[in-house]
Amino acid sequence: MIIYSMTINKGGLRRVTESMFKIFDYLENDIEFKIMYFSDSKIEGLDPEKFIFQKLEEGNPELLTDEGMKFISSQIAEKLKPFNVKRIIFESSVYRYWKDFPAKISLDIHILERPLHQALTKNPEAVLIDEVSPDPFYKLLVQMSLVSMKLESIAFNKADHIISNSITTNNDLSKYYKKEVQSKRIDYIPVTTTAKNNSKNFITSDYSINPKFYYFGRFHPQKGLHFLFKEDWNWGKLTIKGFDAKLIKTEKCTNLLKKNIHFLPWSNEQDDLISELAQFDFILFPSIYEPYGLALTEALMLGKICICHDNQSGHNEQVEHMRNGFIIDMKKSDWVDRIKEITQIDRDVLETISMNAKNQVRHTNEFRLSQFAKMIKDLHHDLN
C-alpha cells in the first residue's frame, strides 16, 4: 500500500492539498492507496476507507520536542498497523513524524529550505517585519530554518524518489541539492489551481485616479511584506488579506492605517477569495522567494493585473513583463514610481495583458491529478 501524507492548514498549501482529495477519481480500484491528512480537526464527509485523520495542532511547540514527535509517530504507527504500507509520499515539513517508519520514501516538495534560507539572509531588510510584529519573527525564522534544513537533508537522504512542483524547484534541486538527488527518480508535477477563468471586468473604471491594490498571503518574512509596510499608500489604497491585524503591534497598526493600509483575516473559502479579488485593480506579489506561487497562479487565472517582485524564482517562471503581468525590482528605491506608471497605462493595453494572463496559465488541476495518478500507478507497480 502507498500512503500519501499531507498537511492541511490555511493558505496556499491547503488549497493545493485539498485538491488531492479528488485523486481517487483517477485511480483504479485495485490500487492500494490512502491519504493520511494532518489537521487541527477532522474533516467531515470523507470516506474512512480512503482517508485517515491524524490530529496535529498547527503552531503547537510541544509537537516539535522529542516527546511530541515520538507521540505523533506512535499514533501514526498504530493507525497504519492494519495495512501493509510499503511507500510513504510526504512533504518535508512532516518528515520528523515519519523518519523511523519502515517504508520507502517519496519526497513531495512544496518549498525548499536552502533557497528559502538564502533568500532570507540575502534580504536583511526583511527584518523590518519585526518592527511591526510583537515577536522577533524574522530572527526566529532564520534560526528555525537552520533546523529545518537539517531535517530536510535527512529526508532527502532517505528518499529514493522526488516530486518537483515547478521549473524553479527543478533548477533549485540542481543548484542546491545536486548530491542528494543524483541517481534518484524525479517526477515533475506542476502546482495548479482549481480557480476558473473569470468573465468579470479585470479592473474598475477609475483605476488610474484611485487605484486599489490587494495582497493575499501569510504573515511571513518570505512574503516581502516589508516592501509594502514602509510605503505610504494614500495615493491609492492597499488591502492586505491573510492574517489578523492582531499580529501587528497596536501602535504600528495605527501607523499603517494612516498609510492607507488595511487588513482582512484569512478565509479558506475559495469563493470568498475570488469575489474579493474581483473588487481590486492590481494584485501585488512582493515575495523575496517563491518555489512557484499558487496565489499568483490564481490571480492570473482570473485575469487580474499582477505586479510581482523580481525575485528570480516563481514569479519569473509565471510572468513575462508587460505580456501577462509586470515584474519590477522592489528592492530599488523608486519601485512605487514604477507602480504609479503602471496605473497610468491605457485600458486597452491592460485588457490585453489581462487576457494573456488568463490564457497563459498552463496547467489545469485535472492535468495535475492525472499526472499524480499516473505516478502512483507506476510506484504501485514497482512495489508489486
Coordinates of C-alpha atoms in Angstrom, one line a residue:
M1 CA 0.0 0.0 0.0
I2 CA 1.0 3.6 -0.7
I3 CA 0.2 6.3 1.8
Y4 CA 0.1 10.0 0.8
S5 CA 0.7 12.1 3.9
M6 CA -0.3 15.8 3.7
T7 CA -0.7 18.7 6.0
I8 CA -4.0 20.7 5.9
N9 CA -3.5 24.3 7.0
K10 CA -4.6 27.7 5.9
G11 CA -3.4 29.4 2.8
G12 CA -1.9 28.1 -0.4
L13 CA -0.9 24.7 1.0
R14 CA -4.5 23.9 2.0
R15 CA -5.7 24.7 -1.5
V16 CA -3.1 22.5 -3.0
T17 CA -3.6 19.6 -0.7
E18 CA -7.4 19.6 -0.6
S19 CA -7.5 19.3 -4.4
M20 CA -5.7 16.0 -3.8
F21 CA -9.0 14.6 -2.3
K22 CA -10.1 14.0 -5.9
I23 CA -7.2 11.8 -6.8
F24 CA -9.3 8.7 -6.2
D25 CA -11.3 9.6 -9.3
Y26 CA -8.2 9.0 -11.4
L27 CA -7.1 5.7 -9.8
E28 CA -8.4 2.1 -10.5
N29 CA -9.9 0.2 -7.6
D30 CA -7.0 -2.2 -7.4
I31 CA -4.5 0.5 -6.5
E32 CA -3.9 0.2 -2.7
F33 CA -3.7 3.9 -1.8
K34 CA -4.9 6.0 1.1
I35 CA -4.4 9.6 2.2
M36 CA -3.4 10.5 5.8
Y37 CA -4.1 14.1 6.4
F38 CA -2.7 16.1 9.3
S39 CA -5.1 18.8 10.6
D40 CA -6.3 20.6 13.7
S41 CA -9.7 18.9 13.3
K42 CA -11.3 16.1 11.4
I43 CA -12.9 17.0 8.0
E44 CA -16.4 15.7 7.9
G45 CA -17.8 13.7 4.9
L46 CA -14.5 11.9 3.9
D47 CA -14.7 8.2 3.2
P48 CA -12.9 6.4 6.1
E49 CA -11.8 3.7 3.7
K50 CA -9.8 6.3 1.8
F51 CA -8.8 8.9 4.3
I52 CA -7.0 8.6 7.7
F53 CA -7.1 11.6 10.1
Q54 CA -4.1 12.5 12.2
K55 CA -4.7 15.4 14.7
L56 CA -1.9 17.9 14.5
E57 CA -2.3 21.3 16.2
E58 CA -0.8 23.9 14.0
G59 CA 1.8 26.1 15.9
N60 CA 1.9 23.8 19.0
P61 CA 5.6 24.0 20.0
E62 CA 5.3 20.8 22.1
L63 CA 4.9 18.7 19.0
L64 CA 8.4 19.8 17.9
T65 CA 10.0 18.3 21.0
D66 CA 11.4 14.8 21.0
E67 CA 8.5 13.7 23.2
G68 CA 6.0 15.4 20.9
M69 CA 7.4 13.8 17.8
K70 CA 7.5 10.4 19.4
F71 CA 3.9 10.8 20.4
I72 CA 2.7 11.6 16.9
S73 CA 4.9 8.9 15.4
S74 CA 3.4 6.3 17.7
Q75 CA -0.1 7.4 16.8
I76 CA 0.7 7.1 13.1
A77 CA 2.2 3.6 13.5
E78 CA -0.9 2.5 15.4
K79 CA -3.3 3.7 12.8
L80 CA -1.3 2.1 10.0
K81 CA -0.7 -1.2 11.7
P82 CA -3.6 -2.9 9.9
F83 CA -2.1 -2.1 6.5
N84 CA 1.0 -3.3 4.6
V85 CA 2.5 0.1 3.9
K86 CA 5.4 -0.1 1.5
R87 CA 5.8 3.6 0.5
I88 CA 5.1 6.9 2.1
I89 CA 4.7 10.1 0.0
F90 CA 5.1 13.3 2.1
E91 CA 6.4 16.8 2.1
S92 CA 9.5 17.5 4.2
S93 CA 7.8 19.6 6.9
V94 CA 6.2 16.4 8.4
Y95 CA 9.4 14.2 8.0
R96 CA 10.0 14.4 11.7
Y97 CA 7.0 12.2 12.3
W98 CA 7.9 9.6 9.6
K99 CA 11.7 9.3 9.9
D100 CA 11.6 5.9 11.6
F101 CA 8.7 4.4 9.7
P102 CA 9.8 1.3 7.8
A103 CA 8.8 2.1 4.2
K104 CA 10.2 3.6 1.0
I105 CA 10.1 7.4 0.9
S106 CA 8.8 9.8 -1.8
L107 CA 9.5 13.4 -1.0
D108 CA 6.8 15.8 -2.3
I109 CA 8.4 19.2 -2.5
H110 CA 6.3 22.3 -1.7
I111 CA 9.2 24.5 -0.7
L112 CA 12.9 24.0 -0.4
E113 CA 14.7 25.2 2.8
R114 CA 18.1 26.0 1.4
P115 CA 17.0 28.6 -1.2
L116 CA 14.5 30.0 1.3
H117 CA 17.2 30.4 3.9
Q118 CA 19.4 32.1 1.3
A119 CA 16.6 34.5 0.3
L120 CA 16.1 35.4 4.0
T121 CA 19.7 36.0 4.7
K122 CA 20.3 37.9 1.4
N123 CA 17.4 40.2 2.2
P124 CA 18.2 41.5 5.7
E125 CA 15.8 44.4 5.2
A126 CA 13.0 41.7 5.7
V127 CA 13.9 42.2 9.4
L128 CA 11.6 45.3 9.2
I129 CA 8.7 42.9 9.8
D130 CA 10.0 42.6 13.3
E131 CA 9.3 46.3 13.9
V132 CA 5.6 45.7 13.5
S133 CA 5.3 42.3 15.0
P134 CA 5.1 41.7 18.8
D135 CA 7.7 38.9 18.4
P136 CA 11.1 38.9 16.7
F137 CA 9.6 36.9 13.8
Y138 CA 12.4 37.3 11.2
K139 CA 15.2 36.4 13.5
L140 CA 13.3 33.4 14.9
L141 CA 12.6 32.1 11.4
V142 CA 16.2 32.4 10.3
Q143 CA 17.2 30.4 13.3
M144 CA 14.4 27.8 12.7
S145 CA 15.4 27.5 9.1
L146 CA 18.8 26.0 10.2
V147 CA 16.9 23.2 12.0
S148 CA 14.5 22.8 9.0
M149 CA 17.5 22.4 6.6
K150 CA 18.9 19.6 8.8
L151 CA 15.6 17.8 8.8
E152 CA 15.2 18.4 5.1
S153 CA 18.7 17.0 4.4
I154 CA 17.8 13.8 6.4
A155 CA 14.6 13.5 4.4
F156 CA 16.5 13.9 1.1
N157 CA 19.0 11.2 2.0
K158 CA 16.3 8.7 3.0
A159 CA 14.1 9.3 0.0
D160 CA 14.6 7.4 -3.2
H161 CA 12.1 9.4 -5.2
I162 CA 11.5 13.2 -5.5
I163 CA 8.4 15.1 -6.7
S164 CA 9.1 18.6 -8.0
N165 CA 6.3 21.2 -8.3
S166 CA 7.8 23.7 -10.7
I167 CA 10.6 24.5 -13.1
T168 CA 12.0 26.8 -10.4
T169 CA 12.2 23.8 -8.0
N170 CA 13.8 21.7 -10.7
N171 CA 16.5 24.4 -11.0
D172 CA 16.9 24.7 -7.3
L173 CA 17.4 21.0 -7.0
S174 CA 20.2 21.1 -9.5
K175 CA 21.8 24.1 -7.8
Y176 CA 21.4 23.3 -4.1
Y177 CA 20.8 19.6 -3.9
K178 CA 22.8 18.1 -6.7
K179 CA 24.5 15.4 -4.4
E180 CA 21.2 14.5 -2.7
V181 CA 19.1 14.0 -5.9
Q182 CA 21.7 12.3 -8.2
S183 CA 20.6 8.9 -9.4
K184 CA 17.1 9.4 -7.9
R185 CA 13.8 9.4 -9.8
I186 CA 12.4 12.9 -10.1
D187 CA 8.8 13.4 -11.3
Y188 CA 7.8 17.0 -12.3
I189 CA 4.1 17.5 -11.4
P190 CA 3.2 21.2 -11.6
V191 CA 1.3 23.2 -9.0
T192 CA -2.1 24.1 -10.3
T193 CA -5.3 25.9 -9.2
T194 CA -8.9 24.9 -9.0
A195 CA -9.9 28.5 -9.8
K196 CA -11.8 29.0 -13.1
N197 CA -11.5 31.8 -15.7
N198 CA -13.4 34.9 -14.7
S199 CA -15.5 36.8 -17.2
K200 CA -15.9 39.9 -14.9
N201 CA -14.1 43.2 -15.6
F202 CA -10.5 42.9 -14.5
I203 CA -10.3 46.5 -13.4
T204 CA -12.5 49.3 -12.1
S205 CA -13.4 52.3 -14.2
D206 CA -11.3 54.8 -12.0
Y207 CA -8.2 52.6 -11.7
S208 CA -5.9 55.5 -12.8
I209 CA -7.3 58.0 -10.3
N210 CA -8.0 55.9 -7.2
P211 CA -6.2 52.6 -7.7
K212 CA -7.0 49.7 -5.4
F213 CA -4.2 47.3 -4.5
Y214 CA -4.5 43.9 -2.9
Y215 CA -2.1 41.4 -1.3
F216 CA -3.1 38.0 -0.1
G217 CA -0.8 35.6 1.7
R218 CA 0.8 34.7 5.0
F219 CA 2.4 36.9 7.6
H220 CA 6.0 35.7 6.9
P221 CA 9.3 37.5 6.0
Q222 CA 9.5 35.4 2.8
K223 CA 6.4 37.2 1.5
G224 CA 8.1 40.6 1.2
L225 CA 5.6 42.5 3.4
H226 CA 8.4 44.8 4.5
F227 CA 8.3 46.4 1.0
L228 CA 4.6 47.2 1.4
F229 CA 4.7 48.3 5.1
K230 CA 7.4 51.0 4.6
E231 CA 5.5 52.8 1.8
D232 CA 2.7 55.4 2.0
W233 CA -0.4 54.3 0.0
N234 CA -2.6 57.4 0.4
W235 CA -2.4 58.0 -3.3
G236 CA -4.5 54.8 -3.6
K237 CA -5.5 52.1 -1.2
L238 CA -3.7 48.8 -0.1
T239 CA -5.7 45.9 1.4
I240 CA -3.7 43.0 2.9
K241 CA -5.6 39.7 3.4
G242 CA -4.2 36.7 5.1
F243 CA -3.7 37.5 8.8
D244 CA -5.4 39.3 11.6
A245 CA -4.3 42.8 12.5
K246 CA -3.7 41.5 16.0
L247 CA -0.4 40.2 14.7
I248 CA 0.7 43.8 14.3
K249 CA 1.7 45.9 17.3
T250 CA -1.2 48.3 18.2
E251 CA 0.8 51.5 17.6
K252 CA 2.3 50.1 14.4
C253 CA -1.2 49.1 13.2
T254 CA -2.4 52.7 13.7
N255 CA 0.5 54.0 11.7
L256 CA -0.2 51.5 8.9
L257 CA -3.8 52.6 8.8
K258 CA -2.6 56.2 8.4
K259 CA -0.7 55.0 5.3
N260 CA -4.0 53.7 4.0
I261 CA -3.0 50.0 4.6
H262 CA -6.0 47.9 5.7
F263 CA -6.2 44.3 6.9
L264 CA -8.6 41.4 6.2
P265 CA -8.4 38.0 8.0
W266 CA -7.8 34.8 6.0
S267 CA -10.7 32.7 4.6
N268 CA -10.3 29.1 3.4
E269 CA -13.3 29.5 1.1
Q270 CA -12.1 30.0 -2.5
D271 CA -15.3 31.7 -3.5
D272 CA -14.7 34.4 -0.9
L273 CA -11.2 34.9 -2.3
I274 CA -12.3 35.1 -5.9
S275 CA -15.1 37.6 -5.1
E276 CA -12.7 39.8 -3.2
L277 CA -10.1 39.6 -6.0
A278 CA -12.7 41.0 -8.4
Q279 CA -13.0 44.2 -6.3
F280 CA -9.4 45.2 -6.7
D281 CA -7.5 46.6 -9.6
F282 CA -3.9 45.5 -9.1
I283 CA -2.6 42.4 -7.1
L284 CA 0.8 42.8 -5.5
F285 CA 3.2 39.9 -5.1
P286 CA 6.3 41.1 -3.2
S287 CA 7.7 37.7 -2.1
I288 CA 11.5 37.5 -1.9
Y289 CA 11.4 33.8 -2.9
E290 CA 8.7 31.5 -4.3
P291 CA 9.1 27.9 -5.4
Y292 CA 6.2 28.7 -7.7
G293 CA 3.4 30.8 -6.2
L294 CA -0.2 29.4 -6.1
A295 CA -1.7 32.7 -5.2
L296 CA -0.1 34.3 -8.3
T297 CA -1.5 31.4 -10.5
E298 CA -5.0 32.0 -9.1
A299 CA -4.8 35.8 -9.8
L300 CA -3.5 35.2 -13.3
M301 CA -6.3 32.7 -14.0
L302 CA -8.8 35.3 -13.0
G303 CA -7.2 37.8 -15.4
K304 CA -6.0 40.2 -12.7
I305 CA -3.2 42.7 -13.3
C306 CA -0.4 41.2 -11.2
I307 CA 2.6 43.2 -10.2
C308 CA 5.4 41.0 -8.9
H309 CA 8.8 41.5 -7.3
D310 CA 11.7 40.4 -9.4
N311 CA 12.6 37.5 -7.1
Q312 CA 14.4 35.3 -9.7
S313 CA 12.2 32.4 -8.8
G314 CA 8.5 31.5 -9.1
H315 CA 7.4 35.0 -10.2
N316 CA 9.7 35.0 -13.1
E317 CA 8.6 31.5 -14.1
Q318 CA 4.9 32.6 -14.4
V319 CA 5.0 36.2 -15.5
E320 CA 6.6 37.8 -18.6
H321 CA 6.9 41.6 -18.0
M322 CA 4.4 43.6 -20.0
R323 CA 2.9 40.5 -21.6
N324 CA 0.8 38.8 -18.9
G325 CA 1.8 40.9 -15.9
F326 CA 4.6 43.1 -14.5
I327 CA 7.9 42.3 -12.9
I328 CA 9.6 45.1 -11.0
D329 CA 12.5 45.2 -8.6
M330 CA 11.0 46.2 -5.3
K331 CA 14.5 46.5 -3.7
K332 CA 15.0 49.7 -5.7
S333 CA 14.0 52.9 -4.1
D334 CA 11.8 54.0 -7.0
W335 CA 9.7 50.8 -7.2
V336 CA 6.5 52.6 -6.2
D337 CA 7.0 55.1 -9.0
R338 CA 7.1 52.1 -11.4
I339 CA 3.7 51.0 -10.0
K340 CA 2.3 54.5 -10.4
E341 CA 3.4 54.3 -14.1
I342 CA 1.5 51.0 -14.5
T343 CA -1.7 52.6 -13.2
Q344 CA -1.5 55.2 -16.0
I345 CA -1.2 52.6 -18.8
D346 CA -4.1 52.7 -21.3
R347 CA -7.0 50.4 -20.6
D348 CA -6.7 48.7 -24.0
V349 CA -3.1 47.6 -23.1
L350 CA -4.2 46.4 -19.7
E351 CA -7.1 44.4 -21.2
T352 CA -4.6 42.6 -23.5
I353 CA -2.4 41.8 -20.5
S354 CA -5.4 40.6 -18.6
M355 CA -6.4 38.3 -21.5
N356 CA -2.8 37.0 -21.7
A357 CA -2.8 36.3 -18.0
K358 CA -5.9 34.1 -18.3
N359 CA -4.7 32.3 -21.4
Q360 CA -1.1 31.6 -20.2
V361 CA -1.9 29.6 -17.1
R362 CA -0.5 26.4 -18.5
H363 CA -1.9 23.5 -16.4
T364 CA -5.3 22.7 -15.0
N365 CA -5.9 20.9 -11.8
E366 CA -7.2 17.9 -13.8
F367 CA -3.8 17.7 -15.5
R368 CA -2.0 17.7 -12.2
L369 CA -4.2 15.0 -10.7
S370 CA -3.9 12.8 -13.8
Q371 CA -0.1 13.1 -13.7
F372 CA -0.1 12.3 -10.0
A373 CA -2.3 9.3 -10.5
K374 CA 0.0 8.0 -13.3
M375 CA 2.9 8.3 -10.9
I376 CA 1.1 6.5 -8.1
K377 CA 0.3 3.7 -10.6
D378 CA 3.9 3.4 -11.6
L379 CA 5.1 3.4 -7.9
H380 CA 2.4 0.8 -7.0
H381 CA 3.5 -1.4 -9.9
D382 CA 7.2 -1.2 -8.8
L383 CA 6.2 -2.3 -5.3
N384 CA 4.5 -5.4 -6.6

